[in-house]
Coordinates of C-alpha atoms in Angstrom, one line a residue:
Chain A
X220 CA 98.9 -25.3 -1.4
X221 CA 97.9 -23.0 1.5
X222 CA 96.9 -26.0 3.8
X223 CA 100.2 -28.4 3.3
X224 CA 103.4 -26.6 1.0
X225 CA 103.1 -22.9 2.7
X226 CA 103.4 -24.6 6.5
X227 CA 106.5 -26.7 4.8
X228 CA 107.9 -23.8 3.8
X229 CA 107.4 -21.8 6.5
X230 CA 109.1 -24.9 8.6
X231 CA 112.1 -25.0 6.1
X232 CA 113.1 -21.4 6.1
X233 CA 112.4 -20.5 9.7
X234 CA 114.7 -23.7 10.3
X235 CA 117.7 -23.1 8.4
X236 CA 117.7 -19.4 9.0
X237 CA 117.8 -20.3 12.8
X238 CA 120.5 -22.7 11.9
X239 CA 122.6 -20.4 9.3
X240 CA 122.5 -17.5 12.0
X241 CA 124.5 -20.0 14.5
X242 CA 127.3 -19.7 12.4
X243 CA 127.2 -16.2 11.9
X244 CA 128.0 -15.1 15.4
X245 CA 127.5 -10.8 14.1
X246 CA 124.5 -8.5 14.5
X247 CA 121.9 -8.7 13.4
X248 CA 122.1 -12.7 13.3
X249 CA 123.9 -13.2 16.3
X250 CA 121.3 -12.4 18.4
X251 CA 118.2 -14.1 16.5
X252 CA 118.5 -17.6 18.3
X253 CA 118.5 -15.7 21.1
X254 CA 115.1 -13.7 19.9
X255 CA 113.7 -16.9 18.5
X256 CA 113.4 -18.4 22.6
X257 CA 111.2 -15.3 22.9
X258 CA 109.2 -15.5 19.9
X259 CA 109.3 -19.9 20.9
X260 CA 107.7 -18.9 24.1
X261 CA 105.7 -15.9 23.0
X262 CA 103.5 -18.2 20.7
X263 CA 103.4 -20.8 23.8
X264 CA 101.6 -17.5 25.3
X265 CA 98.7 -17.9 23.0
X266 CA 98.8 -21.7 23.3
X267 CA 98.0 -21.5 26.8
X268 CA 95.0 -19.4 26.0
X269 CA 94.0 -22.4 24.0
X270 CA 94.5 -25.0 26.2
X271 CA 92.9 -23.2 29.6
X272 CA 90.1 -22.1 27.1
X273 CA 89.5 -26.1 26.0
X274 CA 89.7 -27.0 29.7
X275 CA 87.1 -24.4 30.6
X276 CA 84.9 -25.3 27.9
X277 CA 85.1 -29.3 28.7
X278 CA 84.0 -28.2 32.4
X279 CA 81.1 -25.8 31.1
X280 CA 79.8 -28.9 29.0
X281 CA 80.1 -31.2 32.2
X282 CA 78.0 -28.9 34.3
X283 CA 76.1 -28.3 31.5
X284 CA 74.6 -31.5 30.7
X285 CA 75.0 -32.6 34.4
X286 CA 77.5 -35.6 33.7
X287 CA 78.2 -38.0 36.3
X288 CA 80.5 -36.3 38.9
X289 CA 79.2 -33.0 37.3
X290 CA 79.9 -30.9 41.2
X291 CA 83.4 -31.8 40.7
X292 CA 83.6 -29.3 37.9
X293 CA 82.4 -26.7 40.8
X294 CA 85.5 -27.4 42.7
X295 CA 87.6 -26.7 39.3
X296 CA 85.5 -23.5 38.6
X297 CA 86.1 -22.7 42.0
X298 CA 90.1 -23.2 42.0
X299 CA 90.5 -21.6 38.6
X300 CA 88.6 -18.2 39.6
X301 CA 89.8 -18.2 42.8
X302 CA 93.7 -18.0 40.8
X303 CA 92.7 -16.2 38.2
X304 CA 91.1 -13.5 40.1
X305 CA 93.7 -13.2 43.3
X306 CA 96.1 -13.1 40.2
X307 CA 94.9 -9.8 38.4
X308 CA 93.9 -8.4 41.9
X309 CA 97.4 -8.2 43.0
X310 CA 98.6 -7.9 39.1
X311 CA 96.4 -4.1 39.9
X312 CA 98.0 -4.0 43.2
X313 CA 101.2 -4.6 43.2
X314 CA 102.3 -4.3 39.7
X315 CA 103.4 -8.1 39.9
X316 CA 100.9 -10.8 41.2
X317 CA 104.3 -12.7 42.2
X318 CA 105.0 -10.3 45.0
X319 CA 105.8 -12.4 48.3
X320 CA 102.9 -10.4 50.0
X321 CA 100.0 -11.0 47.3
X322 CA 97.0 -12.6 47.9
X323 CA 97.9 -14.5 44.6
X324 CA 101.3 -16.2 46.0
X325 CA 99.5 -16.7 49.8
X326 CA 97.1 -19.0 48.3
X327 CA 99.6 -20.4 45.7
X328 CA 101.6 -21.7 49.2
X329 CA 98.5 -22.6 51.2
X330 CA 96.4 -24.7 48.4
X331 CA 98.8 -25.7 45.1
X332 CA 102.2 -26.3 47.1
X333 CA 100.6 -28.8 49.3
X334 CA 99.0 -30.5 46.5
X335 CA 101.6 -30.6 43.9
X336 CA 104.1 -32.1 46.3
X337 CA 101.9 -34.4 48.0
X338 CA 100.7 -35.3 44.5
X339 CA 104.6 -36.4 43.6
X340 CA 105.0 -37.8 47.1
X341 CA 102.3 -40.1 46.2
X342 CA 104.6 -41.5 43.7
X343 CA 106.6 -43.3 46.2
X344 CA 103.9 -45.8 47.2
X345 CA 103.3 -46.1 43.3
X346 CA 106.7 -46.6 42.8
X347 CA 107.3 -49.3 46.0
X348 CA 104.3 -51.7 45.0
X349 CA 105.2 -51.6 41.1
X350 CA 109.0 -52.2 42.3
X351 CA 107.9 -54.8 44.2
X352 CA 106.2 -56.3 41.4
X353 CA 108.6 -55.7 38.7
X354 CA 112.0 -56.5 40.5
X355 CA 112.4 -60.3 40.1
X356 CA 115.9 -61.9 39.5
X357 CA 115.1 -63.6 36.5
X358 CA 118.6 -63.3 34.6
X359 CA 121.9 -61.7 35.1
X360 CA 120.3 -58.3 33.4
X361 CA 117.6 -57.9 36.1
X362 CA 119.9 -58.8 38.5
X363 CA 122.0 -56.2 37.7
X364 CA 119.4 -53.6 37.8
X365 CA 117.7 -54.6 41.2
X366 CA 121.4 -55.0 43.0
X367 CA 122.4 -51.5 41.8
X368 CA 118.9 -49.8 42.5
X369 CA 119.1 -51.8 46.2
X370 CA 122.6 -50.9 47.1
X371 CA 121.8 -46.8 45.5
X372 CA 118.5 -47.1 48.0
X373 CA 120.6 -48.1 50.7
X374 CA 123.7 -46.2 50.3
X375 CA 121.9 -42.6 50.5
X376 CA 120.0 -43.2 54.2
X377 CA 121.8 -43.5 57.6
X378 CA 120.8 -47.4 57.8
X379 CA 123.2 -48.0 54.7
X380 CA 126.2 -46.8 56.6
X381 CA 125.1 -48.6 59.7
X382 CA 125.2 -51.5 57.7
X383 CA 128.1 -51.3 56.4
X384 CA 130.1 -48.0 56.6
X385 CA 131.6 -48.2 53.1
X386 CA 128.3 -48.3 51.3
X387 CA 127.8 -44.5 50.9
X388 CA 131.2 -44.3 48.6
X389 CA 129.9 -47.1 46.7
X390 CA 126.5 -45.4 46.0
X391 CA 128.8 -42.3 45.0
X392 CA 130.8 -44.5 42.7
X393 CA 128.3 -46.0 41.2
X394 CA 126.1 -42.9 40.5
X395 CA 129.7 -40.9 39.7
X396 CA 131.8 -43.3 37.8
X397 CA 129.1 -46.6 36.8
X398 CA 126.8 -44.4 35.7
X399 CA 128.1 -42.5 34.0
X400 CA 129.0 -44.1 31.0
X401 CA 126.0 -45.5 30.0
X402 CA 124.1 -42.6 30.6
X403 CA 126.5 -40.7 28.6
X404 CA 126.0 -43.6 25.9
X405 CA 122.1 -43.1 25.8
X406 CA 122.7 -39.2 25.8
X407 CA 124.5 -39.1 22.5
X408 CA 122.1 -41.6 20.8
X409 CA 119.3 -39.6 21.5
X410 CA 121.4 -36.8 20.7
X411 CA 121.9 -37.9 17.0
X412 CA 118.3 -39.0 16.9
X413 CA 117.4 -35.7 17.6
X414 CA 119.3 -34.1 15.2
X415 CA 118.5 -36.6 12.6
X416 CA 114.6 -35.8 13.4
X417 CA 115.1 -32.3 13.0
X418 CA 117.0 -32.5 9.8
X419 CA 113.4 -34.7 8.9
X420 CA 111.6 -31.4 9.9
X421 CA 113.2 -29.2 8.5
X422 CA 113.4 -30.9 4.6
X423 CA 110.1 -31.8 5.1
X424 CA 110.5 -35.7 5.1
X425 CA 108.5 -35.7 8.7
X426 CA 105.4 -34.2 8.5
X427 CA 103.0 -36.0 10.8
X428 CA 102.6 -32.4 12.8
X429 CA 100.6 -31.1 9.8
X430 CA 97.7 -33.4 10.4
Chain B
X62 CA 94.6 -16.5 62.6
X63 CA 95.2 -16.8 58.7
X64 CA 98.3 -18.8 59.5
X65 CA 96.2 -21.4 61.2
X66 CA 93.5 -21.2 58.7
X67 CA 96.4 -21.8 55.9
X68 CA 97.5 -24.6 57.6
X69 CA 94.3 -26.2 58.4
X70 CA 93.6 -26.3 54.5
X71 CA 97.1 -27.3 53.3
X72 CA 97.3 -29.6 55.9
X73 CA 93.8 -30.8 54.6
X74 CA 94.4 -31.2 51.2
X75 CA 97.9 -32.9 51.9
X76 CA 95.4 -35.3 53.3
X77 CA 92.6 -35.2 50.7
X78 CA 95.8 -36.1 48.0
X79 CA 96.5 -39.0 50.2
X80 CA 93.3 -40.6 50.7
X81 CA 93.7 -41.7 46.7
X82 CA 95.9 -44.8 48.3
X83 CA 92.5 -46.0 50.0
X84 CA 91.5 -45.7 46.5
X85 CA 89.9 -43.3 44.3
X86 CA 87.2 -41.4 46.4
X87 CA 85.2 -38.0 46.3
X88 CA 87.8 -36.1 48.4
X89 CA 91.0 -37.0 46.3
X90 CA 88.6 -36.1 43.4
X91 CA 87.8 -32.9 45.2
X92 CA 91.7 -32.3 45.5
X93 CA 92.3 -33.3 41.8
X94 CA 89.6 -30.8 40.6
X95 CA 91.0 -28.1 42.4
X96 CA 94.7 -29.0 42.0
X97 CA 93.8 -28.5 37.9
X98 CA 91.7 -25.7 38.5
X99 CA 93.9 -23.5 40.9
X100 CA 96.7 -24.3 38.1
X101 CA 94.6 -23.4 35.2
X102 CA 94.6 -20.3 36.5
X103 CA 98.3 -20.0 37.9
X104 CA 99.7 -20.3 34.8
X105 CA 97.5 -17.7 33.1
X106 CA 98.7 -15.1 35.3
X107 CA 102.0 -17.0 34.7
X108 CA 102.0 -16.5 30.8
X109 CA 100.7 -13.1 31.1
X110 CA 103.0 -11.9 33.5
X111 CA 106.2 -13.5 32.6
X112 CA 105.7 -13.6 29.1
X113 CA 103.2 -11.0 27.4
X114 CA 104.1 -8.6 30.3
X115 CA 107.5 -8.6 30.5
X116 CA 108.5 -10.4 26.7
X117 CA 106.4 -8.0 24.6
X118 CA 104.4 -5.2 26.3
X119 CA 107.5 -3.8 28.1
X120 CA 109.9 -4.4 25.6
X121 CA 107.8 -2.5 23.3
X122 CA 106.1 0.3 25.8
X123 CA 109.9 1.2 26.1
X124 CA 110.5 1.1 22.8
X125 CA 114.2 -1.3 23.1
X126 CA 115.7 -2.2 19.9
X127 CA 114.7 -4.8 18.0
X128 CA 111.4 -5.1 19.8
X129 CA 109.8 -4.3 16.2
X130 CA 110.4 -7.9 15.4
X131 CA 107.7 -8.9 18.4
X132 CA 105.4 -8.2 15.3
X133 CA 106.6 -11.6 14.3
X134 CA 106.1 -14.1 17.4
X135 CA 102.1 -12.0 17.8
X136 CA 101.1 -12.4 14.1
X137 CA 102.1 -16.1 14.1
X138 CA 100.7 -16.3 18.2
X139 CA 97.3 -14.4 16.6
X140 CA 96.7 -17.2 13.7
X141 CA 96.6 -19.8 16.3
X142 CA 94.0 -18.2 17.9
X143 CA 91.9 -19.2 14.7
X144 CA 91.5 -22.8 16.1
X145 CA 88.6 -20.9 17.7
X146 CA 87.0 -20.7 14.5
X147 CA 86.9 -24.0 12.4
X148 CA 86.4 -22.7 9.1
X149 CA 89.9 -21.1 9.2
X150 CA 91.1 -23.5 11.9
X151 CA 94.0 -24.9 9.0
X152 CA 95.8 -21.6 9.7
X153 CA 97.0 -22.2 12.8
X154 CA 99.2 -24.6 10.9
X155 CA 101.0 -21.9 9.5
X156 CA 101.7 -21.1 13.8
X157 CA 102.5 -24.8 14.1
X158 CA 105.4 -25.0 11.2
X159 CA 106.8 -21.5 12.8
X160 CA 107.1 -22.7 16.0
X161 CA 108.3 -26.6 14.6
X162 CA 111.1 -24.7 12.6
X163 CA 112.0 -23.1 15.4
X164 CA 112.4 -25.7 17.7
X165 CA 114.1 -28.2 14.7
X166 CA 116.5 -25.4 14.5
X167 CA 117.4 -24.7 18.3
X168 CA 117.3 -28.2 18.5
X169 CA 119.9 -29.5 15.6
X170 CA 122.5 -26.4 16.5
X171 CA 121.9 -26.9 20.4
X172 CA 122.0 -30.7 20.3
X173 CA 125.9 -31.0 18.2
X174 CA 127.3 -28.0 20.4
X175 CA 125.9 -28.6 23.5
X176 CA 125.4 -32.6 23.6
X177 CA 127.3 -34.5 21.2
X178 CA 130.4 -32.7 20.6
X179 CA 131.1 -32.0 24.9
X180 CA 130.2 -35.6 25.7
X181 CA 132.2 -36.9 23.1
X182 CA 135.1 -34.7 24.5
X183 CA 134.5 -36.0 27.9
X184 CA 134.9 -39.5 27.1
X185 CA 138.2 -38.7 25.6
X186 CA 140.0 -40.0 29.1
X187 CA 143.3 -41.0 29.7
X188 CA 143.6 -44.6 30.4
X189 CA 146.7 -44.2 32.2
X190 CA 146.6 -41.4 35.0
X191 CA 149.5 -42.5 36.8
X192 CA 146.8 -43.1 40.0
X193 CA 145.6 -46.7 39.9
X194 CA 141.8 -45.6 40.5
X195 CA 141.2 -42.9 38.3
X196 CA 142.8 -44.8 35.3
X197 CA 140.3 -47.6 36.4
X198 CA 137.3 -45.1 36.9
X199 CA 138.2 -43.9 33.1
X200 CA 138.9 -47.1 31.5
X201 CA 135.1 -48.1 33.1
X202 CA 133.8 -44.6 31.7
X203 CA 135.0 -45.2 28.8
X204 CA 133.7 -48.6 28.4
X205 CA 130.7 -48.0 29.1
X206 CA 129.9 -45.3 26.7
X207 CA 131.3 -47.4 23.9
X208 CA 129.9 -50.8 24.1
X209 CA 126.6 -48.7 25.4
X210 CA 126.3 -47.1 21.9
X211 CA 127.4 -50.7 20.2
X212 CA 124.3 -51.6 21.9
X213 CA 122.0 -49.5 20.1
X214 CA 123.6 -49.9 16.9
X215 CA 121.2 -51.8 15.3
X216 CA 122.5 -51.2 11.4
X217 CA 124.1 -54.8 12.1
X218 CA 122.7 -58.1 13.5
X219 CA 124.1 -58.5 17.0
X220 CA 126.3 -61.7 16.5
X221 CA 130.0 -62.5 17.2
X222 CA 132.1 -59.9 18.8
X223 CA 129.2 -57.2 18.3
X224 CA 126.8 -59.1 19.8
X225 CA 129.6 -60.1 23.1
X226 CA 130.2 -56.1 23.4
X227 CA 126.4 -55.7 23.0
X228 CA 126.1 -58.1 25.8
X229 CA 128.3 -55.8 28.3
X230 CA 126.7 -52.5 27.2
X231 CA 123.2 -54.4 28.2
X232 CA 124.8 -54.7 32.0
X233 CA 126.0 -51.4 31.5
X234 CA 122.7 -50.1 30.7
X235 CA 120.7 -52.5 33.7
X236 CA 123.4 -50.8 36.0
X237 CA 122.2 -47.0 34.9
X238 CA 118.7 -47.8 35.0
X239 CA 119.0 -49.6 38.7
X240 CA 121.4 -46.4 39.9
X241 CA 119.0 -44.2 38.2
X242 CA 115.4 -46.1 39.8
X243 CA 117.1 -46.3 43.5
X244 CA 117.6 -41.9 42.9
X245 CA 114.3 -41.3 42.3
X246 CA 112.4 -43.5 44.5
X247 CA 114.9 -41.6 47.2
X248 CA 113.7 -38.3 45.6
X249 CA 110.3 -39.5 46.1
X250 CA 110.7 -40.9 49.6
X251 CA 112.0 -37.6 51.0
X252 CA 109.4 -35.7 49.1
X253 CA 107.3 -38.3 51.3
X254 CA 108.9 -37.3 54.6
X255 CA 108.4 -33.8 53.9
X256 CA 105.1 -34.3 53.2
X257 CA 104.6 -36.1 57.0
X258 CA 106.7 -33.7 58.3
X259 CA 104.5 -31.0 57.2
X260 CA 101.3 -32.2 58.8
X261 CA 103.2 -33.1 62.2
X262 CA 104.6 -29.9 62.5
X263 CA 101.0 -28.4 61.0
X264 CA 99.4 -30.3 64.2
X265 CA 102.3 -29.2 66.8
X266 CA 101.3 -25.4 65.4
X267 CA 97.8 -25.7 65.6
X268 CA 98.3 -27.2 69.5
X269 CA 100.4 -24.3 70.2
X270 CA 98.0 -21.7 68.6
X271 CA 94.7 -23.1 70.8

């Protein structure tokens, strides 16, 4: 009862009073979809606190029993105190560690700028050689796919216009008008599937997150 | 000084990232560790700035109305805590089906107003403008949406005319997917330049500064 029906009724009502209140647009419901982001992203708070916690732990364990590549759990110690404590430094400081001049934000540009983007950039090559691999002309489908993706590639760099000047407007066509539909297509099927998945939450019929 | 010392370790790490195409070594391992590390930490102070800070304390220290019903979002926050303790670890369920009801209910009222019901609107075209092209451009639109969504009906088997209008939806689709690869690996190829930009203007500095 208090492991399984309490969580499905807890899921029920929260659910249709969040949807009810949508269609009374008057205090005090009005505002609760509004209030329920905040209380959605309040509880993600004290998710985080789990999930850093669990990292932290795995790492401790690591060093612990000195698994292989145990030093790299140094450098992640190292990283995550060095945030952590330039972020409550100028938290004290400044009264927000996101102030332009903080300690906390200089080494947010000099160490996880560089690596995030370069960590993305990396996707390119990633992207190339399984491109390179994937795109074969088998049938009129894959065709399709590699002679878009080829003239979109070539249409947004100077070379494409060099190559033929009208190629930029056919990129834009394609990505404006070609596009389009489909996309639109695939956004109101996932769309309904969405609803229809939430309807499955909220009834109760879908109940895989309970265990 | 501190600039050059900044660039010296951004410039290195942009460099430790990109040693993982030699393959996977002890400096991109280095990087990794760090790169989860530093944002372990970032998003802490992220989550208690942005969101206990400013969503809760605040709201309550200056006592605005309705911040009462914080009480809800930090009783149901507090019981997932209790994963910490795994003879009442099944409570944090009670946080999960909040948070699930939540989201199934943002989701079904945000999903018919601000998806379904606007798309559907917007493929409502005229397929005579007056103007030869933009009667073409909606009659492809259209199109497209149409025997893209016949495609992925799958109540019926795909034969006879469903399966020929399936057939252009298919072409359809390969031409979203191709339009939509060729963006990002130009997303990614710029995000590239940047990157190389970074370290030969990093190198020009650091020849200046000595």
């Amino acid at each position: 009862m208090l492991k399984k029906q309490i969580p499905l009724a807890i899921t029920f009502i929260t659910g249709v009073i969040i949807v009810v209140t949508f269609f009374i647009p008057h205090p005090p419901f009005g505002r609760l979809q509004q209030d329920a982001l905040t209380w959605y992203s309040v509880i993600f708070g004290f998710t985080m606190l789990l999930g850093v916690d669990s990292l932290v732990k795995f790492h401790y364990t690591k060093l612990r029993r000195r698994e292989k590549g145990w030093w790299f759990s140094i450098v992640f110690y190292c990283g995550f105190l060095l945030s952590f404590i330039t972020g409550v430094i100028s938290e004290v400081r400044f009264g927000d560690a996101f102030n332009i001049n903080s300690s906390f934000m200089y080494f947010y540009n000099t160490i996880l700028i560089p690596l995030q983007s370069t960590m993305f950039a990396l996707l390119a090559f990633f992207i190339a050689s399984a491109s390179y691999r994937a795109f074969r002309a088998r049938n009129i489908d894959a065709t399709f796919l590699l002679v878009t993706a080829v003239i979109v590639m070539l249409g947004r760099v100077p070379v494409g216009y060099m190559l033929w000047h009208k190629l930029p407007d056919l990129t834009s066509w394609i990505l404006n008008v070609l596009q389009l539909g489909p996309m639109r297509g695939i956004m109101i099927g996932i769309s309904l599937g969405t609803v229809a998945m939430s309807l499955r939450l909220i009834l109760g019929i879908e109940r895989t997150y309970l265990s | 000084m501190i600039e050059a010392l900044s660039i010296w370790v951004a410039a290195g790490l942009t460099l430790a990232i990109m040693s993982f195409l030699y393959g996977d070594n002890p400096v991109y391992k280095f990087a990794e560790h760090l790169y989860v590390g530093y944002s372990a930490g970032y998003w802490l102070i992220y989550t208690w700035h942005f969101t206990i800070k400013l969503m809760v304390i605040q709201p309550i220290a200056e006592k605005q109305p309705g911040a009462v019903w914080l009480v809800i979002p930090l009783f149901f926050g507090a019981l997932m805590l209790t994963r910490w303790f795994p003879r009442i670890a099944w409570i944090s369920r009670w946080s999960i089906a909040f948070t699930v009801g939540i989201g199934a209910g943002l989701t079904l009222t945000g999903a018919v107003h601000g998806y379904i019901i606007p798309q559907v609107k917007a493929t409502i075209l005229p397929l005579w403008t007056g103007n030869g092209l933009t009667s073409f451009n909606n009659f492809v639109i259209v199109v497209g949406v149409i025997t893209t969504l016949i495609y992925f009906f799958f109540s019926k088997p795909h034969t006879g005319v469903l399966g020929k209008t399936s057939k252009v939806g298919i072409l359809f689709i390969m031409v979203a997917f191709g339009a939509s690869f060729g963006y990002t690996v130009m997303a990614r190829i710029s995000l590239l330049i940047g990157r190389l930009d970074f370290l030969w203007s990093s190198i020009l500095k650091l020849v200046q500064f000595f």
